[in-house]
PDB file of C-alpha atoms in Angstrom:
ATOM      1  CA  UNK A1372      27.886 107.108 111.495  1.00  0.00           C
ATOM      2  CA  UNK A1373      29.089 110.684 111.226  1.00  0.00           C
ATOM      3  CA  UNK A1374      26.830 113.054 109.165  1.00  0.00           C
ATOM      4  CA  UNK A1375      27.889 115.949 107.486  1.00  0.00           C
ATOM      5  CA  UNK A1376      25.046 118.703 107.168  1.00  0.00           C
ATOM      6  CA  UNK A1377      26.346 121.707 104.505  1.00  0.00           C
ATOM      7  CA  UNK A1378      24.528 125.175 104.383  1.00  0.00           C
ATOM      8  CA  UNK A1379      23.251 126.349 102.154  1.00  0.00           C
ATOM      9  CA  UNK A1380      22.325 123.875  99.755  1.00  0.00           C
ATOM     10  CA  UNK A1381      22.250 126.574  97.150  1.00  0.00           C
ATOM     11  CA  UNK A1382      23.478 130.055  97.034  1.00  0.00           C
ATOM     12  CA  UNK A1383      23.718 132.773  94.446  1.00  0.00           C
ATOM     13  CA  UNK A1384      25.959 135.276  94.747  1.00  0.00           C
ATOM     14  CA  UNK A1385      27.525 138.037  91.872  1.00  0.00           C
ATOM     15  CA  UNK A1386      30.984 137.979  91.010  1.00  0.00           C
ATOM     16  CA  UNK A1387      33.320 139.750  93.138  1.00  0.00           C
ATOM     17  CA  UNK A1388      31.225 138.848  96.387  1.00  0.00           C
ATOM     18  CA  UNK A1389      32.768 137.095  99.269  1.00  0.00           C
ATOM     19  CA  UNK A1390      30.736 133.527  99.966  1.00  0.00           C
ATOM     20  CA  UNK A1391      30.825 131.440 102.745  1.00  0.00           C
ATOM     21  CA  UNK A1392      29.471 127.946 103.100  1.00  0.00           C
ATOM     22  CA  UNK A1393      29.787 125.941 106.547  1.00  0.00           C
ATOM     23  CA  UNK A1394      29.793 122.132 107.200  1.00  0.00           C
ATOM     24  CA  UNK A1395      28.485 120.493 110.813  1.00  0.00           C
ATOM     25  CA  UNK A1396      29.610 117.541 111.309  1.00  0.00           C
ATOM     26  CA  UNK A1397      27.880 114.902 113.663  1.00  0.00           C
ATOM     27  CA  UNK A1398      30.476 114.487 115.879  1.00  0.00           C
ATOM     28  CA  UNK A1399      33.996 115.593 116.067  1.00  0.00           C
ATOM     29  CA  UNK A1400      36.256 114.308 113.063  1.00  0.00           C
ATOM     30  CA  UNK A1401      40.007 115.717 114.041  1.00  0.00           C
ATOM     31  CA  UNK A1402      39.356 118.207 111.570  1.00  0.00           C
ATOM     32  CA  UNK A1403      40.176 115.414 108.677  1.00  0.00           C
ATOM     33  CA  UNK A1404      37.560 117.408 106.480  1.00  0.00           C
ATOM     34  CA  UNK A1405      38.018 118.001 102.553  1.00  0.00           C
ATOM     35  CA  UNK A1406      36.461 120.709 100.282  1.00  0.00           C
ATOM     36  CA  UNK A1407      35.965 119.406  96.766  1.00  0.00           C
ATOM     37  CA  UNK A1408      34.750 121.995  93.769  1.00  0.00           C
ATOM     38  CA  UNK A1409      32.593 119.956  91.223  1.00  0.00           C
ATOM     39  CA  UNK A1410      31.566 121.498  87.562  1.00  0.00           C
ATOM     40  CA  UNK A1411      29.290 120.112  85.011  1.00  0.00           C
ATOM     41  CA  UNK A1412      30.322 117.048  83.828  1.00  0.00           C
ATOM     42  CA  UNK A1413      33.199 117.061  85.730  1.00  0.00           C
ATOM     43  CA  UNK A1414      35.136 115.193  88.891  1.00  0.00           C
ATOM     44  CA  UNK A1415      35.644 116.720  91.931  1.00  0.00           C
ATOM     45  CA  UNK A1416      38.902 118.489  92.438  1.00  0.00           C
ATOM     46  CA  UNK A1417      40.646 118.768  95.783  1.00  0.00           C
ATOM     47  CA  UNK A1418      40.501 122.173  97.257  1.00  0.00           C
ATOM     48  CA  UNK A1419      41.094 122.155 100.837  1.00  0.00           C
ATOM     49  CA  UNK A1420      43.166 119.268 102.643  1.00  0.00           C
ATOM     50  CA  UNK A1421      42.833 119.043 106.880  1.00  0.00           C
ATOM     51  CA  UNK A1422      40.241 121.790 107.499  1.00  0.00           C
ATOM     52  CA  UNK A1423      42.711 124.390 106.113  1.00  0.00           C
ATOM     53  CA  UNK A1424      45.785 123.592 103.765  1.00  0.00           C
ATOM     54  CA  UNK A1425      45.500 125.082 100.480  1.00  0.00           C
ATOM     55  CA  UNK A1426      46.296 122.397  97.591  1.00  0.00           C
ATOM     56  CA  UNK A1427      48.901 123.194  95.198  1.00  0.00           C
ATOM     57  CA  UNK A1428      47.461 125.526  92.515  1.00  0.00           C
ATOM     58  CA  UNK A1429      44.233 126.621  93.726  1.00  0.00           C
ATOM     59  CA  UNK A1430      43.563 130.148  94.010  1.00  0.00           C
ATOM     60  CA  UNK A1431      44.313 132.267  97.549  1.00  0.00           C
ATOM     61  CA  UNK A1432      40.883 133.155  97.730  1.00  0.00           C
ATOM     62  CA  UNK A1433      39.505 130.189  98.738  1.00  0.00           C
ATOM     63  CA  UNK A1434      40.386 129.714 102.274  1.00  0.00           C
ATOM     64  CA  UNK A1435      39.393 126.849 104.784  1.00  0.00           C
ATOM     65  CA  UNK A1436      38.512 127.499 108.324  1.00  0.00           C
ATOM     66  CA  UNK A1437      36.981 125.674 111.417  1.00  0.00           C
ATOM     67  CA  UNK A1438      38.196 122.861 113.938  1.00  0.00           C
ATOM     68  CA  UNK A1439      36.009 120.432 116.357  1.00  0.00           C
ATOM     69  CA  UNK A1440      32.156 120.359 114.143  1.00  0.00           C
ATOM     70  CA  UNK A1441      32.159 123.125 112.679  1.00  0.00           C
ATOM     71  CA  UNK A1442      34.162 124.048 109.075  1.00  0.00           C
ATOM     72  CA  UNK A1443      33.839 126.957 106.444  1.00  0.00           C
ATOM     73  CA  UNK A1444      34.737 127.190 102.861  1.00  0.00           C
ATOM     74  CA  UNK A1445      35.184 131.047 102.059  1.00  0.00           C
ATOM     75  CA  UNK A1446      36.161 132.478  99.001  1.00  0.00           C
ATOM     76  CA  UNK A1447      37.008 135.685  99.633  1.00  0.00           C
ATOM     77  CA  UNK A1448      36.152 137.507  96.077  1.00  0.00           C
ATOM     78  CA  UNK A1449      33.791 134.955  93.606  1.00  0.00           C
ATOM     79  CA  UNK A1450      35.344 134.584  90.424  1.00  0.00           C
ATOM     80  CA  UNK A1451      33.401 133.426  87.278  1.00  0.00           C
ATOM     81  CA  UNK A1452      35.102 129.986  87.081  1.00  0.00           C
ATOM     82  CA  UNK A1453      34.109 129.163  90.974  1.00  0.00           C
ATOM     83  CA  UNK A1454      30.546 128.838  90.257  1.00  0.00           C
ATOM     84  CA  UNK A1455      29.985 125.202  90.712  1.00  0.00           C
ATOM     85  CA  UNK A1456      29.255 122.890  93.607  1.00  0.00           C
ATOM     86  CA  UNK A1457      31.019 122.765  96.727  1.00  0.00           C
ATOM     87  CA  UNK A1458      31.553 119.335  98.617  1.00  0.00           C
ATOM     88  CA  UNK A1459      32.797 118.539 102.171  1.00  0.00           C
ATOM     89  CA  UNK A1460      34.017 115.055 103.218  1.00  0.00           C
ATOM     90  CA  UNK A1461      35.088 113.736 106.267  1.00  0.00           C
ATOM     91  CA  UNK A1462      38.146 111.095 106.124  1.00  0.00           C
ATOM     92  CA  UNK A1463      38.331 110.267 109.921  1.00  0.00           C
ATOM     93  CA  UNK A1464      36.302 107.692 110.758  1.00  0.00           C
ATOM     94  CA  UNK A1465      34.761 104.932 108.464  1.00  0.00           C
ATOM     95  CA  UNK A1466      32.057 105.268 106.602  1.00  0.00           C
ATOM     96  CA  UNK A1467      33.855 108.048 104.582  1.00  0.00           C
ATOM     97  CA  UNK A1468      30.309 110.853 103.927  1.00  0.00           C
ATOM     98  CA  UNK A1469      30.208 113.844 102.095  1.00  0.00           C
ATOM     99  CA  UNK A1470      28.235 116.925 102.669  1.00  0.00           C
ATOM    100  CA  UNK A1471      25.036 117.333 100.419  1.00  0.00           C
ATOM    101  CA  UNK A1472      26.425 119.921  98.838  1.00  0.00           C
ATOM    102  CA  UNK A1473      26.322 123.904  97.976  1.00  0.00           C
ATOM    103  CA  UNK A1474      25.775 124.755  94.455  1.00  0.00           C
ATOM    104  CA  UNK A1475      26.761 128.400  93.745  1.00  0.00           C
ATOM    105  CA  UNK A1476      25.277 129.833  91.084  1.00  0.00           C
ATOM    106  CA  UNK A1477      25.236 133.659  89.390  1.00  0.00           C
ATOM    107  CA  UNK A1478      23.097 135.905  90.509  1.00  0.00           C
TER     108      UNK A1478
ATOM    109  CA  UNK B  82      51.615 112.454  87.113  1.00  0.00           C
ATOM    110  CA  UNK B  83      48.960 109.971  88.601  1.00  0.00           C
ATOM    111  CA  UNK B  84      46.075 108.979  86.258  1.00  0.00           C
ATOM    112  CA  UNK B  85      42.885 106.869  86.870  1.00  0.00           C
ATOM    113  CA  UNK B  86      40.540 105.614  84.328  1.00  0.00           C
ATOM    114  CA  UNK B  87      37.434 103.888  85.131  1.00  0.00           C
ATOM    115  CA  UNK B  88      36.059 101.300  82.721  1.00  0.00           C
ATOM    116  CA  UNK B  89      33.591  98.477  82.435  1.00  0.00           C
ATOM    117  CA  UNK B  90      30.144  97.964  81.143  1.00  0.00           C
ATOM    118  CA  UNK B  91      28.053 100.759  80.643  1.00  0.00           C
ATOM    119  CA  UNK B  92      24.874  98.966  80.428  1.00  0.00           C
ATOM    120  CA  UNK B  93      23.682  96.262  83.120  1.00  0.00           C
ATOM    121  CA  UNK B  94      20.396  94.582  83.730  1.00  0.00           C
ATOM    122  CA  UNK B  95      18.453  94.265  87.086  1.00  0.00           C
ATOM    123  CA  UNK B  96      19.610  91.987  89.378  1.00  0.00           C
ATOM    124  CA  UNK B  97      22.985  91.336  87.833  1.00  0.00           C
ATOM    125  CA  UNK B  98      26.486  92.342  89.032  1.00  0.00           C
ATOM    126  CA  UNK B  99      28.340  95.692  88.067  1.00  0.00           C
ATOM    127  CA  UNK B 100      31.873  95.248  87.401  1.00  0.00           C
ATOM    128  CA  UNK B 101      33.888  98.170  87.022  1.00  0.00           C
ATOM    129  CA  UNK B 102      37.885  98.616  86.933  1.00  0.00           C
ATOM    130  CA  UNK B 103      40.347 101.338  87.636  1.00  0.00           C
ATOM    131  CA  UNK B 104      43.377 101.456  85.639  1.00  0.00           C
ATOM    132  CA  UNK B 105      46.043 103.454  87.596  1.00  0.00           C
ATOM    133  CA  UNK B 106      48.990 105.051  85.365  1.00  0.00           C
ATOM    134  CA  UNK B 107      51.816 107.067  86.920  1.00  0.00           C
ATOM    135  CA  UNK B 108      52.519 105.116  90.398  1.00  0.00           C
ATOM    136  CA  UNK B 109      51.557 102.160  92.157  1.00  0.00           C
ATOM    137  CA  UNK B 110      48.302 101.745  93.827  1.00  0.00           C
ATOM    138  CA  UNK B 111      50.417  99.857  97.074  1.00  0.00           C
ATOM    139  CA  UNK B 112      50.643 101.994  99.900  1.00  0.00           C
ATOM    140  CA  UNK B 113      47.575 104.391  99.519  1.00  0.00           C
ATOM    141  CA  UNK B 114      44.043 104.309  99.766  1.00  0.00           C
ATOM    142  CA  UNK B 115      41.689 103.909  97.338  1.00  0.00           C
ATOM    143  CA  UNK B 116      37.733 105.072  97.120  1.00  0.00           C
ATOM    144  CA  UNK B 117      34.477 104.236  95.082  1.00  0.00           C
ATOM    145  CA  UNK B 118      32.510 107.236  94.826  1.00  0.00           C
ATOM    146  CA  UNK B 119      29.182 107.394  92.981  1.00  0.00           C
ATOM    147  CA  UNK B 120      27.080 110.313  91.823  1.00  0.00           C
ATOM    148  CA  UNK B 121      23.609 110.110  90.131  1.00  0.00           C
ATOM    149  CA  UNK B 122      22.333 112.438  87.834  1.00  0.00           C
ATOM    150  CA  UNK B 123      21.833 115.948  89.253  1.00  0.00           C
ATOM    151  CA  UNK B 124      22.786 114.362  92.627  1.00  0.00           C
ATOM    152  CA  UNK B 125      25.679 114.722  95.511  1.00  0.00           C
ATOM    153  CA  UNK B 126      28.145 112.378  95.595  1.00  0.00           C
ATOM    154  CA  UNK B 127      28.100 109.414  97.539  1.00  0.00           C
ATOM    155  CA  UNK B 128      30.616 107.251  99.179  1.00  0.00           C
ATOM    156  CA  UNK B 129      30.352 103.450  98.360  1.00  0.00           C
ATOM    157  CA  UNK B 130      33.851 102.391 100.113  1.00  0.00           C
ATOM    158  CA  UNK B 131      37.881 102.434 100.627  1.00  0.00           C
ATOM    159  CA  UNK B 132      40.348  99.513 100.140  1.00  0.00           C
ATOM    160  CA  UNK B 133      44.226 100.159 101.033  1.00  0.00           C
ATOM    161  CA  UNK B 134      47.126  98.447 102.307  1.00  0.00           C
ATOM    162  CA  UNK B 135      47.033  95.268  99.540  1.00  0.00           C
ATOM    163  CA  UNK B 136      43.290  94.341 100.508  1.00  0.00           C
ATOM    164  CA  UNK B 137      41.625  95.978 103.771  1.00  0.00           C
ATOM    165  CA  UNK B 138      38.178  97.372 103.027  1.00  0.00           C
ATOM    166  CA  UNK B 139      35.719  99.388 104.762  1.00  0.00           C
ATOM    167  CA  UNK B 140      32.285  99.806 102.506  1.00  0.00           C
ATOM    168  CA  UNK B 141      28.898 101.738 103.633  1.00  0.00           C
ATOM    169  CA  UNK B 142      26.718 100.334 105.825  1.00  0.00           C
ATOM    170  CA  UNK B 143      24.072 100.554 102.937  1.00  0.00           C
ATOM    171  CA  UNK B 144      26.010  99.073 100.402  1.00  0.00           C
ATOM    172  CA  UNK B 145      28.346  96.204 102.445  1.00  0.00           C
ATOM    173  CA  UNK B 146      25.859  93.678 101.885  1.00  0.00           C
ATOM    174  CA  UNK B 147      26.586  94.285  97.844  1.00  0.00           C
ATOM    175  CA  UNK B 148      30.067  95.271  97.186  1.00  0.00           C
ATOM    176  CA  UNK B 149      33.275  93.951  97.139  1.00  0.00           C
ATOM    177  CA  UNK B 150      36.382  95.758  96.035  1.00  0.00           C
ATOM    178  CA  UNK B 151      39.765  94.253  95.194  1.00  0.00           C
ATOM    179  CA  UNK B 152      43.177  94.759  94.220  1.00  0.00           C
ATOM    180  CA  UNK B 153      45.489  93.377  90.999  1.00  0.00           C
ATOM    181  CA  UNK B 154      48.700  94.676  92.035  1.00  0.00           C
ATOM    182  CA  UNK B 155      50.241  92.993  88.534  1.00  0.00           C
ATOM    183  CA  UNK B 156      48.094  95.281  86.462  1.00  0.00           C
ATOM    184  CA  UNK B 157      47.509  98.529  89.001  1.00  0.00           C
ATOM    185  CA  UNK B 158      44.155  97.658  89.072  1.00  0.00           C
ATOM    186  CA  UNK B 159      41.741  98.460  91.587  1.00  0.00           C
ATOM    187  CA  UNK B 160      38.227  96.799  91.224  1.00  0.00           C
ATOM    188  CA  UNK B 161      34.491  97.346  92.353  1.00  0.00           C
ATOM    189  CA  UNK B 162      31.643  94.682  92.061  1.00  0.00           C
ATOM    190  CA  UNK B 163      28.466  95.455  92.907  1.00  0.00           C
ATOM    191  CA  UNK B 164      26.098  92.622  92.682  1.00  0.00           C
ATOM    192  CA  UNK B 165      21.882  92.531  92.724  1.00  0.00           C
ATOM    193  CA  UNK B 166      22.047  96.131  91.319  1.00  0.00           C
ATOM    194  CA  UNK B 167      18.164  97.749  90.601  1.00  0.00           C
ATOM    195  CA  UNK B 168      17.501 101.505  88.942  1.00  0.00           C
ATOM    196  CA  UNK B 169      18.444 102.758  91.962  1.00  0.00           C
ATOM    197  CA  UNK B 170      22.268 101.952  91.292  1.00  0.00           C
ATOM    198  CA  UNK B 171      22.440 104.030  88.138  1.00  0.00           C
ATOM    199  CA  UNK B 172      25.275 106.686  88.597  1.00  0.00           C
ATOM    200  CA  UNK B 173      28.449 108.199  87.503  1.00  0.00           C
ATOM    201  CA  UNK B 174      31.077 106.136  89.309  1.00  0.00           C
ATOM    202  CA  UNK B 175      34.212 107.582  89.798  1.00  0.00           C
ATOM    203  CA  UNK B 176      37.564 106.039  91.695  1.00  0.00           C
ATOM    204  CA  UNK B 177      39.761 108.071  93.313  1.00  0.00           C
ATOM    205  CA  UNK B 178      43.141 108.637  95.189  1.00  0.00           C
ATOM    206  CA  UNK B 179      42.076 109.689  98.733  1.00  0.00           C
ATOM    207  CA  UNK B 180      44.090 112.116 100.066  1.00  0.00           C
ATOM    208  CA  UNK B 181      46.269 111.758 103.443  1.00  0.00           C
ATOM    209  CA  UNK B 182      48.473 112.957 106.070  1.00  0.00           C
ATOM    210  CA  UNK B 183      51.406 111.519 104.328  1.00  0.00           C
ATOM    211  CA  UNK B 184      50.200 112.333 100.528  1.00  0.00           C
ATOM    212  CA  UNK B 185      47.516 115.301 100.843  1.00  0.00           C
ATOM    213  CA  UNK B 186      46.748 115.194  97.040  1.00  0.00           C
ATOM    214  CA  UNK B 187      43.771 113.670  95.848  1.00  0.00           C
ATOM    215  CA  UNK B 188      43.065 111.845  92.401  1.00  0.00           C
ATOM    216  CA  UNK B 189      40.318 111.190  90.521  1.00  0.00           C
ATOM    217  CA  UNK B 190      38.997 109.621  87.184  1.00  0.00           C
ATOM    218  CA  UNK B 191      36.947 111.256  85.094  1.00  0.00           C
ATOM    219  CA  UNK B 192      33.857 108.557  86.053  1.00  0.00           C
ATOM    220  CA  UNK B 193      31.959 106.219  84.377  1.00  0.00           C
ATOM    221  CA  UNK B 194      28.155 105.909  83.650  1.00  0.00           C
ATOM    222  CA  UNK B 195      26.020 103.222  84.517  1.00  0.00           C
ATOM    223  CA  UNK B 196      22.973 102.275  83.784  1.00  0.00           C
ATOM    224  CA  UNK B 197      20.696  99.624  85.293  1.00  0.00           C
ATOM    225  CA  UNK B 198      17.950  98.859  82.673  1.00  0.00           C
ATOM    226  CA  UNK B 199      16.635  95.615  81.247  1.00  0.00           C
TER     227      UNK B 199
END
């Protein structure tokens, strides 16, 4: 089975700061990787489709990076509505894991 | 616009089977591919399994001996049964539109909680 290992598990970073937050992966996964943003309460929402494509309505500053094991989530100035938890999931090759999470939190 | 709303009992006892239903409004569920996802409090999220394509599944290795998920094309339906269910199953359960090559959009309900307790 694939594992996906996100760092860090927790950040906190002020608003206006650019954040970073990286996903391994096992073994290679075609770059079928997902970022999800979770809030309180709240289902995931779709940010990131294949590695790097921006979904429809989400903010320019998030930006997805990475091919082969390796794959950052940056957003490139934090905003107050992007503190919340940060996901990765790989859809390539069954079972279907997501990362353990980043949870990004004011400083 | 594609909605999904999870429902079913939100109480079960140990040892018994959780049934839980999502009702999909705004397309059909033919054709795409379809995901149980649970989350338990203050937790990550955690894959329990796909079906797609009328009926093919694929569920986690730690879960497959407990789960089956089905279709009811006649009502856009997609189900999840997990049977023998202890504390341990106690989540938020959410369904959700994967996303894909062909459709990169992803859906989700809002979830569902469930609690195992006697």
């Amino acid at each position: 089975d694939i594992q996906l290992t996100q760092s860090p598990s927790f950040l906190s970073a002020s608003v206006g700061d650019r954040v970073t937050i990286t996903c391994r992966a096992s073994q290679g996964i075609n770059n079928y990787l997902v970022w999800y943003q979770q809030k309180p309460g709240k289902a995931p929402k779709l940010l990131i489709f294949a590695a790097y494509t921006l979904q429809s309505g989400v903010p320019s500053r998030f930006s997805g990076s990475g091919s082969g094991t390796e794959f950052t989530l940056t957003i490139s100035s934090l905003q107050p509505e992007d503190f919340a938890t940060y996901y990765c999931q790989q859809l390539n090759t069954y079972p279907l894991a997501f990362g353990g999470g980043t949870k990004v939190e004011i400083k | 616009q594609v909605q999904l709303q999870e429902s079913g009992p939100g109480l079960v006892k140990p040892s018994e089977t959780l049934s839980l239903t999502c009702t999909v409004s705004g397309g059909s569920i033919s054709s795409y591919y379809w995901s149980w996802i649970r989350q338990p409090a203050g937790k990550g999220l955690e894959w329990i399994g796909r079906i797609y394509n009328s009926g093919n599944t694929n569920y986690s290795p730690s879960l497959k001996s407990r789960v089956t998920m089905s279709f009811d094309t006649s009502k856009n339906q997609v189900s999840l049964k997990l049977k023998s269910v202890t504390a341990a199953d106690t989540a938020v359960y959410f369904c959700a539109r994967d996303p894909t090559m062909a459709t990169p959009y992803a859906y989700w309900g809002q979830g569902t909680l469930v609690t195992v307790s006697s």
